mmCIF file of C-alpha atoms in Angstrom:
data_model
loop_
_atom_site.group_PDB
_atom_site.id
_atom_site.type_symbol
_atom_site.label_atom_id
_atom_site.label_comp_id
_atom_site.label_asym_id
_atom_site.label_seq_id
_atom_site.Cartn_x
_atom_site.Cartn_y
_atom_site.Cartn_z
ATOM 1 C CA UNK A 888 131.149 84.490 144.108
ATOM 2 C CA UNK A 889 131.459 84.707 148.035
ATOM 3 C CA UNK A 890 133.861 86.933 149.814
ATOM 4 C CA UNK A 891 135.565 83.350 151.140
ATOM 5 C CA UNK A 892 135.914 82.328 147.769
ATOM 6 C CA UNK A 893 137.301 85.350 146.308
ATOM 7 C CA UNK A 894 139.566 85.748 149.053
ATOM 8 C CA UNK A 895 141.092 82.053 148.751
ATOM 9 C CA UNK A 896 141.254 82.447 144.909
ATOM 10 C CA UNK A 897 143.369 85.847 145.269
ATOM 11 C CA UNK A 898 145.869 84.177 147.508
ATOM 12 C CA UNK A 899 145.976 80.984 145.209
ATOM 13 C CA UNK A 900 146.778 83.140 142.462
ATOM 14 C CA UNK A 901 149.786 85.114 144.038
ATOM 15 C CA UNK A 902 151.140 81.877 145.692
ATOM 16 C CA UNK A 903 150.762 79.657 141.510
ATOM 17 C CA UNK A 904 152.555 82.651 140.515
ATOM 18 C CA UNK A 905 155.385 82.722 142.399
ATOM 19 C CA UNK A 906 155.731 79.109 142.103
ATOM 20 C CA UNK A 907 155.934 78.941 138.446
ATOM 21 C CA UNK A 908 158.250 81.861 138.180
ATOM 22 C CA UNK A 909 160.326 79.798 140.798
ATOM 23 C CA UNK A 910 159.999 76.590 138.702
ATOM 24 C CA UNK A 911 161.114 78.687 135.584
ATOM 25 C CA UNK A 912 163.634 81.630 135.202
ATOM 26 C CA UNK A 913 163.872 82.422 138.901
ATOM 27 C CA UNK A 914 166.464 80.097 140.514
ATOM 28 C CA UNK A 915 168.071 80.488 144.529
ATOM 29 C CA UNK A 916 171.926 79.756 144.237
ATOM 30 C CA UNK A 917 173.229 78.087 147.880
ATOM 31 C CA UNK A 918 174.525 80.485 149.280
ATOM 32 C CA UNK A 919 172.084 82.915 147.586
ATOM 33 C CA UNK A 920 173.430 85.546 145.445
ATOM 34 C CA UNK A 921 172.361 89.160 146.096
ATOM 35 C CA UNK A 922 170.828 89.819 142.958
ATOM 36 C CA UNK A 923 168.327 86.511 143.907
ATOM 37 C CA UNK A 924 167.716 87.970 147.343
ATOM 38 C CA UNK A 925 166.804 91.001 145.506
ATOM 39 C CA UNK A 926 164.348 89.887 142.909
ATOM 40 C CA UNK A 927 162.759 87.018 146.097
ATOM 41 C CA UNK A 928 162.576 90.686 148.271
ATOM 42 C CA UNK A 929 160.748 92.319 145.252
ATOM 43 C CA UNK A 930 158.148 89.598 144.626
ATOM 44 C CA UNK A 931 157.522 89.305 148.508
ATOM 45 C CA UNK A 932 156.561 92.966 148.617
ATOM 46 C CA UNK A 933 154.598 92.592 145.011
ATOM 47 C CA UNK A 934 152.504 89.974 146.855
ATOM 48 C CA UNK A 935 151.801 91.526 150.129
ATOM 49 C CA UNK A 936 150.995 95.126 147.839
ATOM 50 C CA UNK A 937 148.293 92.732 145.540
ATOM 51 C CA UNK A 938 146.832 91.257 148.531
ATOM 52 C CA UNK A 939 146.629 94.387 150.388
ATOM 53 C CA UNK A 940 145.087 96.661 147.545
ATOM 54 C CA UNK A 941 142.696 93.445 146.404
ATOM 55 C CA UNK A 942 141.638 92.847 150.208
ATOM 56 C CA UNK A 943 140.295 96.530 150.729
ATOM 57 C CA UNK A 944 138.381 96.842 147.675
ATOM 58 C CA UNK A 945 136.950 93.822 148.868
ATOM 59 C CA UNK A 946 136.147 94.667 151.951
ATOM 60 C CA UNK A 947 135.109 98.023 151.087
ATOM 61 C CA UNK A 948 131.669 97.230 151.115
ATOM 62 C CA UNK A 949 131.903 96.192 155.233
ATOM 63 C CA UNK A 950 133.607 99.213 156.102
ATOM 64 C CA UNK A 951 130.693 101.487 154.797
ATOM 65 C CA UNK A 952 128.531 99.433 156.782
ATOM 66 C CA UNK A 953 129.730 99.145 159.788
ATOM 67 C CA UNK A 954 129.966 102.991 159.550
ATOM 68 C CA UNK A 955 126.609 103.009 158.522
ATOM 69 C CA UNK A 956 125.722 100.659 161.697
ATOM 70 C CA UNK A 957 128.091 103.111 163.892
ATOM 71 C CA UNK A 958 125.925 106.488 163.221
ATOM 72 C CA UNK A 959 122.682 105.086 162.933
ATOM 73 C CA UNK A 960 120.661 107.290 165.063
ATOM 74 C CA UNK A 961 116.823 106.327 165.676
ATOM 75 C CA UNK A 962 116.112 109.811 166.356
ATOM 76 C CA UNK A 963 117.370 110.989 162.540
ATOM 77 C CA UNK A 964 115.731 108.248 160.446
ATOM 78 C CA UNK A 965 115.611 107.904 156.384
ATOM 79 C CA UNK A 966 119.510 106.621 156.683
ATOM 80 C CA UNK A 967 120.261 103.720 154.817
ATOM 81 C CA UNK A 968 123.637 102.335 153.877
ATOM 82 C CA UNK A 969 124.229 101.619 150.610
ATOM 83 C CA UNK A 970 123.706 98.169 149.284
ATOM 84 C CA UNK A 971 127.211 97.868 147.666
ATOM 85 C CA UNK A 972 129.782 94.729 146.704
ATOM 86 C CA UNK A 973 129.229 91.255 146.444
ATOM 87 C CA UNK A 974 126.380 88.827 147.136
ATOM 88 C CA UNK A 975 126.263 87.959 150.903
ATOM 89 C CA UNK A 976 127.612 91.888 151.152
ATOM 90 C CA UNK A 977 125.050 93.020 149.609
ATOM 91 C CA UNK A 978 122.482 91.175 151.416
ATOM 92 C CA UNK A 979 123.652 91.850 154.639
ATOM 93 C CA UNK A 980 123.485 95.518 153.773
ATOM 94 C CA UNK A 981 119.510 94.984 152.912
ATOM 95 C CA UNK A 982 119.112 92.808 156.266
ATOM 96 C CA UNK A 983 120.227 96.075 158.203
ATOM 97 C CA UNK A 984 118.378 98.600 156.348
ATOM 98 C CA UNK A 985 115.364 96.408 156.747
ATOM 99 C CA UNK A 986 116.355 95.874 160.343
ATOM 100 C CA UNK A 987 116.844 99.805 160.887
ATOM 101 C CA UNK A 988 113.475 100.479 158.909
ATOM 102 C CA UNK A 989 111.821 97.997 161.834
ATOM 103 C CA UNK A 990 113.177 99.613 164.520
ATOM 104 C CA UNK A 991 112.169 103.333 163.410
ATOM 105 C CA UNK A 992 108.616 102.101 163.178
ATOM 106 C CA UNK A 993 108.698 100.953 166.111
ATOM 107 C CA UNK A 994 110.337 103.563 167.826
ATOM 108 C CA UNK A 995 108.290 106.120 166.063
ATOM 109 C CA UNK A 996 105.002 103.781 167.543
ATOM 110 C CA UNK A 997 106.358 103.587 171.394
ATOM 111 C CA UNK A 998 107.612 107.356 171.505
ATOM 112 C CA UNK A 999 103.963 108.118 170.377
ATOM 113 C CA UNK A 1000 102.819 105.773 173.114
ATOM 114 C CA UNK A 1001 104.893 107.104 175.821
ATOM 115 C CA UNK A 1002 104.216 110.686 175.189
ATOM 116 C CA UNK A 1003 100.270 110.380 174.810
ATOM 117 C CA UNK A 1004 100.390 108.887 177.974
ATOM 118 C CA UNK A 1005 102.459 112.096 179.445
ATOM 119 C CA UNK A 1006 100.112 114.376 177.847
ATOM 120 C CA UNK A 1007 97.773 112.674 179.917
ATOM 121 C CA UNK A 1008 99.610 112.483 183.086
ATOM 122 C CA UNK A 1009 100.161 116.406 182.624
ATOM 123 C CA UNK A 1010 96.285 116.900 181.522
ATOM 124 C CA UNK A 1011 96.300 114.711 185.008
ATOM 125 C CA UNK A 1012 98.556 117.064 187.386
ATOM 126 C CA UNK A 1013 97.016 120.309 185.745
ATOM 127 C CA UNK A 1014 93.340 119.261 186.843
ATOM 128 C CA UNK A 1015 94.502 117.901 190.397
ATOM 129 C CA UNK A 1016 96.873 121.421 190.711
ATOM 130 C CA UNK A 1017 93.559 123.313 189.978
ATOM 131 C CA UNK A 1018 91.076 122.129 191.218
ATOM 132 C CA UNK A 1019 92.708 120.683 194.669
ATOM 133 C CA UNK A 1020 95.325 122.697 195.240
ATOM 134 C CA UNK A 1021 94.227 125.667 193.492
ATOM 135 C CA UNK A 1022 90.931 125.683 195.432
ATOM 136 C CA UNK A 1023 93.368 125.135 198.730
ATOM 137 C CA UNK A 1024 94.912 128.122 198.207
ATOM 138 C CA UNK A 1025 92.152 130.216 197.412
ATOM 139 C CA UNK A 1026 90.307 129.244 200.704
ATOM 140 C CA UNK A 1027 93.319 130.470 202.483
ATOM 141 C CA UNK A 1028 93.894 133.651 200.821
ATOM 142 C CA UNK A 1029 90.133 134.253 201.744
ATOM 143 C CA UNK A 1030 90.698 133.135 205.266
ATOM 144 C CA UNK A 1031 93.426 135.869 205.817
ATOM 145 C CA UNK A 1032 91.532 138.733 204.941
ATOM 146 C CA UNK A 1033 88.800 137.855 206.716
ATOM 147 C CA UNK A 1034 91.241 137.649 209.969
ATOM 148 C CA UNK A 1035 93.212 140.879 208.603
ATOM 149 C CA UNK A 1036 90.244 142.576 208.344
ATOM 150 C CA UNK A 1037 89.218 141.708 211.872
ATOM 151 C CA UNK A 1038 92.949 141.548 213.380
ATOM 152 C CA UNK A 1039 94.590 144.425 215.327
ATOM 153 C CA UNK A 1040 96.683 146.910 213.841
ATOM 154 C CA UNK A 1041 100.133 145.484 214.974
ATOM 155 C CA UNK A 1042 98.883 142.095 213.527
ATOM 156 C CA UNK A 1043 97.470 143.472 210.503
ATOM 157 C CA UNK A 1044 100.511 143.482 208.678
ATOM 158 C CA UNK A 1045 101.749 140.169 209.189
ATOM 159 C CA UNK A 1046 98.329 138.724 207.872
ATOM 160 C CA UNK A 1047 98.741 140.911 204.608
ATOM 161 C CA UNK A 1048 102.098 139.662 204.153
ATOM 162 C CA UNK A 1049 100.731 135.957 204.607
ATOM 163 C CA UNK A 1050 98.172 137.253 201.880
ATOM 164 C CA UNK A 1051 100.723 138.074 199.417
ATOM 165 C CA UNK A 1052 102.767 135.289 200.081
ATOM 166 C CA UNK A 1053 99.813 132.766 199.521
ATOM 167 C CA UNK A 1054 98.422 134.756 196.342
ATOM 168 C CA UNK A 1055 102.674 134.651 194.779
ATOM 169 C CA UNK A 1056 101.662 130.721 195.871
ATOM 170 C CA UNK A 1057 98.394 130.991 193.632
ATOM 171 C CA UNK A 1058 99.676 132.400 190.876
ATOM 172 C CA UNK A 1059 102.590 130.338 190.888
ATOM 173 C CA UNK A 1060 99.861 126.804 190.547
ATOM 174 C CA UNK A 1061 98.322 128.321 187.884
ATOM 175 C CA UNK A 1062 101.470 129.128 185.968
ATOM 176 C CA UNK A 1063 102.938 125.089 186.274
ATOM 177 C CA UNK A 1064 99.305 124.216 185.607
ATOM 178 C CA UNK A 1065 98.976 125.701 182.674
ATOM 179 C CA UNK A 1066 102.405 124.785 181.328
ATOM 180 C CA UNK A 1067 101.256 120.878 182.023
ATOM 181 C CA UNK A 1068 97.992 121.740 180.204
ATOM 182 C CA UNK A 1069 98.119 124.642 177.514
ATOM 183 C CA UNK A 1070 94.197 124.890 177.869
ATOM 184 C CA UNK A 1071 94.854 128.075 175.390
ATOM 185 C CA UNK A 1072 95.527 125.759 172.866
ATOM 186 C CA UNK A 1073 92.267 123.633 173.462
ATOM 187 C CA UNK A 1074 90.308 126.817 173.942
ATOM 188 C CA UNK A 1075 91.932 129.774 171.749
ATOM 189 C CA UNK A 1076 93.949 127.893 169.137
ATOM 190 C CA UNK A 1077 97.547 127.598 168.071
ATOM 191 C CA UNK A 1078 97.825 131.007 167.029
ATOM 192 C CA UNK A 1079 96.737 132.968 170.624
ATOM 193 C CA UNK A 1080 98.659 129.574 172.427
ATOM 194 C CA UNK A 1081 101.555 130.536 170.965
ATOM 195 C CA UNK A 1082 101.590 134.401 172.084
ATOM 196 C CA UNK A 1083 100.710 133.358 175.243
ATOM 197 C CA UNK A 1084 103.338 131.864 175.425
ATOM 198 C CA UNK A 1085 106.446 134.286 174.214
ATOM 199 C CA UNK A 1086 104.302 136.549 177.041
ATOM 200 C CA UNK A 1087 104.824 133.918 179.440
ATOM 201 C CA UNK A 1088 108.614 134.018 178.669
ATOM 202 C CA UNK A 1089 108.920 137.654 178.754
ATOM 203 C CA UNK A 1090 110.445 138.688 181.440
ATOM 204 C CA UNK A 1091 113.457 141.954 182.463
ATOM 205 C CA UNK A 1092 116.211 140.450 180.589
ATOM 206 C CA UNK A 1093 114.391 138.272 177.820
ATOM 207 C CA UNK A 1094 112.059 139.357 175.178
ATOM 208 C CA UNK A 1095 110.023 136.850 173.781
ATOM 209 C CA UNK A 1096 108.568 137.463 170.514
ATOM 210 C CA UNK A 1097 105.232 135.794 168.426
ATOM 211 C CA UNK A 1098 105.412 136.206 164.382
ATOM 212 C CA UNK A 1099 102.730 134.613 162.741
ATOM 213 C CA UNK A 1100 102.323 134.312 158.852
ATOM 214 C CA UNK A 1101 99.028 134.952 157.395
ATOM 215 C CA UNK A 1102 97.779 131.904 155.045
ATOM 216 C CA UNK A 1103 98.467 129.124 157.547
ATOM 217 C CA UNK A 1104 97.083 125.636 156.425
ATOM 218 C CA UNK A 1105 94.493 123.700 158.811
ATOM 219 C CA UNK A 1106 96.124 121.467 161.045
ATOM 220 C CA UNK A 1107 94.908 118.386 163.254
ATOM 221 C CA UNK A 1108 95.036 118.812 166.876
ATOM 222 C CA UNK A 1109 98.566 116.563 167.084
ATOM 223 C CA UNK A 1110 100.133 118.514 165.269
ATOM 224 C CA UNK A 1111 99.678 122.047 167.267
ATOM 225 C CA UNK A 1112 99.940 119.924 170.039
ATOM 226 C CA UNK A 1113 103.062 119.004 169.041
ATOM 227 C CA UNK A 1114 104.343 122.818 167.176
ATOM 228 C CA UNK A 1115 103.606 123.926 170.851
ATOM 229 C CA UNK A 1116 105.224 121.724 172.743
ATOM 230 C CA UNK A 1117 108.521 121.907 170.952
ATOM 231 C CA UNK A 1118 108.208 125.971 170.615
ATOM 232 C CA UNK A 1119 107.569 125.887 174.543
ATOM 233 C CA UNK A 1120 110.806 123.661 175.173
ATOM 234 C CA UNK A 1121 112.712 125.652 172.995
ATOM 235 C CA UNK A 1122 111.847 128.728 174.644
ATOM 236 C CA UNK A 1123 112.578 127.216 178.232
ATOM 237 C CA UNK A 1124 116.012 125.874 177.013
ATOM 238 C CA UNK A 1125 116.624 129.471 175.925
ATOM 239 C CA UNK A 1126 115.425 130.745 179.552
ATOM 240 C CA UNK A 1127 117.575 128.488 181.093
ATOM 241 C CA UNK A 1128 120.532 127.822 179.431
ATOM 242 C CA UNK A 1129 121.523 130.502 176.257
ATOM 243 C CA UNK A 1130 121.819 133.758 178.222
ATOM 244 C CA UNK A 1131 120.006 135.468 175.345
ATOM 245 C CA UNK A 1132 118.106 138.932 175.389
ATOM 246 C CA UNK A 1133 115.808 138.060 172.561
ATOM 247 C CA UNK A 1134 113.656 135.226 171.549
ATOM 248 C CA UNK A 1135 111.311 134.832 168.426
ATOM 249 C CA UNK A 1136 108.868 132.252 167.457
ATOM 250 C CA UNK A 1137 108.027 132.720 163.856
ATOM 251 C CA UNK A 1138 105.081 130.158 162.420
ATOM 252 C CA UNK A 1139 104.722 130.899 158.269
ATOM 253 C CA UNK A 1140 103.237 128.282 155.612
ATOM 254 C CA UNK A 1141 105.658 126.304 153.759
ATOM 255 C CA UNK A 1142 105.678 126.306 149.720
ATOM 256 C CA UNK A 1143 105.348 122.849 149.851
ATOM 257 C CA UNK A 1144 101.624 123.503 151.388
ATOM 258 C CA UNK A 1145 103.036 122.602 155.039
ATOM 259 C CA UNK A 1146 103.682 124.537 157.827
ATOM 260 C CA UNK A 1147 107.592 125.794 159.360
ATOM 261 C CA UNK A 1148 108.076 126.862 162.923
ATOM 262 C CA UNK A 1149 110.905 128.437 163.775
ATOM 263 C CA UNK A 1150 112.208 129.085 167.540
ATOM 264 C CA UNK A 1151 115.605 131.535 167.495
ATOM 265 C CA UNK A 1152 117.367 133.908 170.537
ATOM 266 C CA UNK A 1153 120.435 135.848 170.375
ATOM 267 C CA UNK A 1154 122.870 133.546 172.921
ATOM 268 C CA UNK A 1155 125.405 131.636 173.185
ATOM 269 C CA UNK A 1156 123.996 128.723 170.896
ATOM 270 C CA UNK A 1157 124.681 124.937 171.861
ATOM 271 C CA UNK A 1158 128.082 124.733 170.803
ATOM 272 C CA UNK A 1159 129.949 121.258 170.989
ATOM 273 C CA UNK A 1160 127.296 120.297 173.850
ATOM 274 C CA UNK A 1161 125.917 116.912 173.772
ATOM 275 C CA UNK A 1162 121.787 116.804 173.174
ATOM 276 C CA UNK A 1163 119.763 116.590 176.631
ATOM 277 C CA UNK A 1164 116.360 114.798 176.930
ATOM 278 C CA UNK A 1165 114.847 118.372 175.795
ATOM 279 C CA UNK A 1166 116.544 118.265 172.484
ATOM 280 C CA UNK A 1167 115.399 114.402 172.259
ATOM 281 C CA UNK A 1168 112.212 115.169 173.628
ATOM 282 C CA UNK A 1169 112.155 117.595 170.418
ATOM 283 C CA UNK A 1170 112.952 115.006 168.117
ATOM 284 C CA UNK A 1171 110.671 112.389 169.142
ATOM 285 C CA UNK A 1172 107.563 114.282 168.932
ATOM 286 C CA UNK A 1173 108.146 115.889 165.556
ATOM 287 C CA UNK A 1174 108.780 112.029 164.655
ATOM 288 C CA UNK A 1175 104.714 111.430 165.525
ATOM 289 C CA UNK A 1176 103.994 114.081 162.879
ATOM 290 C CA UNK A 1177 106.535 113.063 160.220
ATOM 291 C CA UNK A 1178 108.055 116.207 160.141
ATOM 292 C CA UNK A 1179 111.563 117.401 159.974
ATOM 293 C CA UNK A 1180 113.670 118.884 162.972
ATOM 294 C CA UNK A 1181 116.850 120.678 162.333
ATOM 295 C CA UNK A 1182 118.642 122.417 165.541
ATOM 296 C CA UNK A 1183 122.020 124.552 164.779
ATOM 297 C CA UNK A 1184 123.370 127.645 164.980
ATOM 298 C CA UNK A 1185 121.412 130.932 163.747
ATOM 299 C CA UNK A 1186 122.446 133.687 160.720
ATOM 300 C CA UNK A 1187 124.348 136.030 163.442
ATOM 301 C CA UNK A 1188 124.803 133.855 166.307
ATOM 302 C CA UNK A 1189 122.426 131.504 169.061
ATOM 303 C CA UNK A 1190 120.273 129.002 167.826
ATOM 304 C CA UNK A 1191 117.897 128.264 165.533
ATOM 305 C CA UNK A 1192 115.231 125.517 166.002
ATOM 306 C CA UNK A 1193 113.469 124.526 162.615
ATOM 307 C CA UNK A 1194 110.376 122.213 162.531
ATOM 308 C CA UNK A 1195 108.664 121.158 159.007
ATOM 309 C CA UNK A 1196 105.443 119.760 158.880
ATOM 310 C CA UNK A 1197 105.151 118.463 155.523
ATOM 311 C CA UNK A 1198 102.247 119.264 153.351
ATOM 312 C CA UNK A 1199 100.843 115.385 153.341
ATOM 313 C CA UNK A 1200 100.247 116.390 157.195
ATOM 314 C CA UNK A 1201 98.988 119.850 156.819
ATOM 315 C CA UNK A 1202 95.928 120.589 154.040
ATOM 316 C CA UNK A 1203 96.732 124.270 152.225
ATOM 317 C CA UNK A 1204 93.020 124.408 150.983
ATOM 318 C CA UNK A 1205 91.682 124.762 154.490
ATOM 319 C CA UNK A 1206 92.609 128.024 155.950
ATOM 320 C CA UNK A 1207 93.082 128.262 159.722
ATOM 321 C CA UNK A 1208 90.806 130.710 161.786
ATOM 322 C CA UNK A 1209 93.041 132.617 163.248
ATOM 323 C CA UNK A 1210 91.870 132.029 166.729
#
């Protein structure tokens, strides 16, 4: 039976019901007598209870989903509102799952689009920043000490100071070069990439930590592309923005035969703060892989960034040369 039908049929019944106890031992008296007013003000507010109570188990069912429809989040997928109450209900419930299962795919299929094609704009940048740039300076740092060597003694130290200044420049390229390109990673492997990287991040008033389980499955080059990128963000977010004195990036197999990264510091964790396009960026690339993303806060404080690459994704009886 429809919801229209239902809904008619419950008022028809309350409304036949009062009519026949009308027709038979209730009576109204002109004037009416308190005792009628009484009984007419008790079956009133018997009527609007029935309708009330039989209305929102009825529509029950629509309130779930438009909950459902209210914290659907692209970024978390796998939730589904439950198919629940009657017939059209209950179909319209399966239209939106099916609706929000189209959607992830397809979200899932232009995130992986849009970020191959950064990964190639960064591969891109890196190359022009070396080779153009890089070379640039380099030419220039030459140039000075050729004219230092050569200069007078009062200019001498102006040209070394230009030579410092341009090799800070130098070093400085190569640093945003090889954050757009982890060539590490290409040449070296996950496992040196990823203490390259905590080194990178080390600096006076953060210590950045690598902890790397023996026994780590094989994985395809997406997916340490991937475990790096998010380990990198995570460890710039904590540079930037958690005031912590410690960082660790722990990589161990998972008992399931995949592979868990985990990213914590010592600050002031997120909090009530609203994600940023780092967080998302986070999210959509461990969507690529399948895997699952969990940010919140850590044991004794900060945050804790959790990545699992599931064991479908990452083969336990290849072992990884720890490059």
């Amino acid at each position: 039976m429809t919801l229209y039908w239902r809904i008619f049929l419950l008022n028809a019944a309350v409304f036949l019901a009062a009519i026949l106890l009308l027709l038979g031992p209730v009576t109204v008296s002109t004037p009416v007598l308190l005792g009628e007013a009484l009984v007419l003000l008790a079956g009133l507010v018997v009527m609007l209870i029935a309708n009330a109570v039989l209305l929102r188990i009825g529509l029950a069912p629509l309130a779930r989903l438009t909950r459902a429809m209210a914290t659907a989040d692209l970024l978390r997928p796998g939730g589904r509102a439950p198919v629940t109450g009657p017939g059209e209900i209950a179909e319209l419930t399966r239209t939106f799952n099916a609706m929000l299962a189209r959607l992830e795919a397809e979200r899932a299929t232009s995130s992986g689009r849009a970020l191959s094609a950064q990964e190639a704009e960064r591969h891109r940048l890196a190359q022009e920043l070396h080779d153009e740039v890089g070379q640039t300076l380099t030419a220039v740092l030459l140039q000075l000490k050729h004219a230092a060597d050569r200069a007078p003694q009062a200019v001498q130290v102006d040209l070394r100071q230009a030579q410092e200044t341009t090799r800070d420049g130098l070093e400085e390229i190569r640093r945003i070069a090889r954050r757009l390109r982890p060539g590490v990673l290409e040449e070296l492997g996950l496992h040196s990439a990823l203490r390259a990287l905590t080194t990178e991040f080390t600096t006076s008033r953060l210590s950045a930590t690598t902890h790397i389980t023996p026994g780590l499955p094989s994985l395809d080059p997406a997916t340490e592309l991937v475990l790096y990128r998010i380990a990198q963000e995570g460890l710039t977010n904590t540079a930037r923005h958690a005031r912590a004195t410690r960082a660790e990036v722990h990589l161990r197999p998972h008992r399931d035969g995949g592979v868990s990264l985990l990213v914590r510091d010592d600050g002031h964790g997120i909090g009530a703060a609203p994600e940023g396009a780092g967080i998302s960026g986070m999210r959509e690339r461990s969507l690529l892989i399948g895997a699952d993303l969990t940010i919140g806060p850590g044991p004794q404080g900060g945050t804790d960034i959790r990545l699992h690459v599931l064991g479908s994704t990452a083969d336990p009886r290849t072992q990884e040369n720890p490059r």
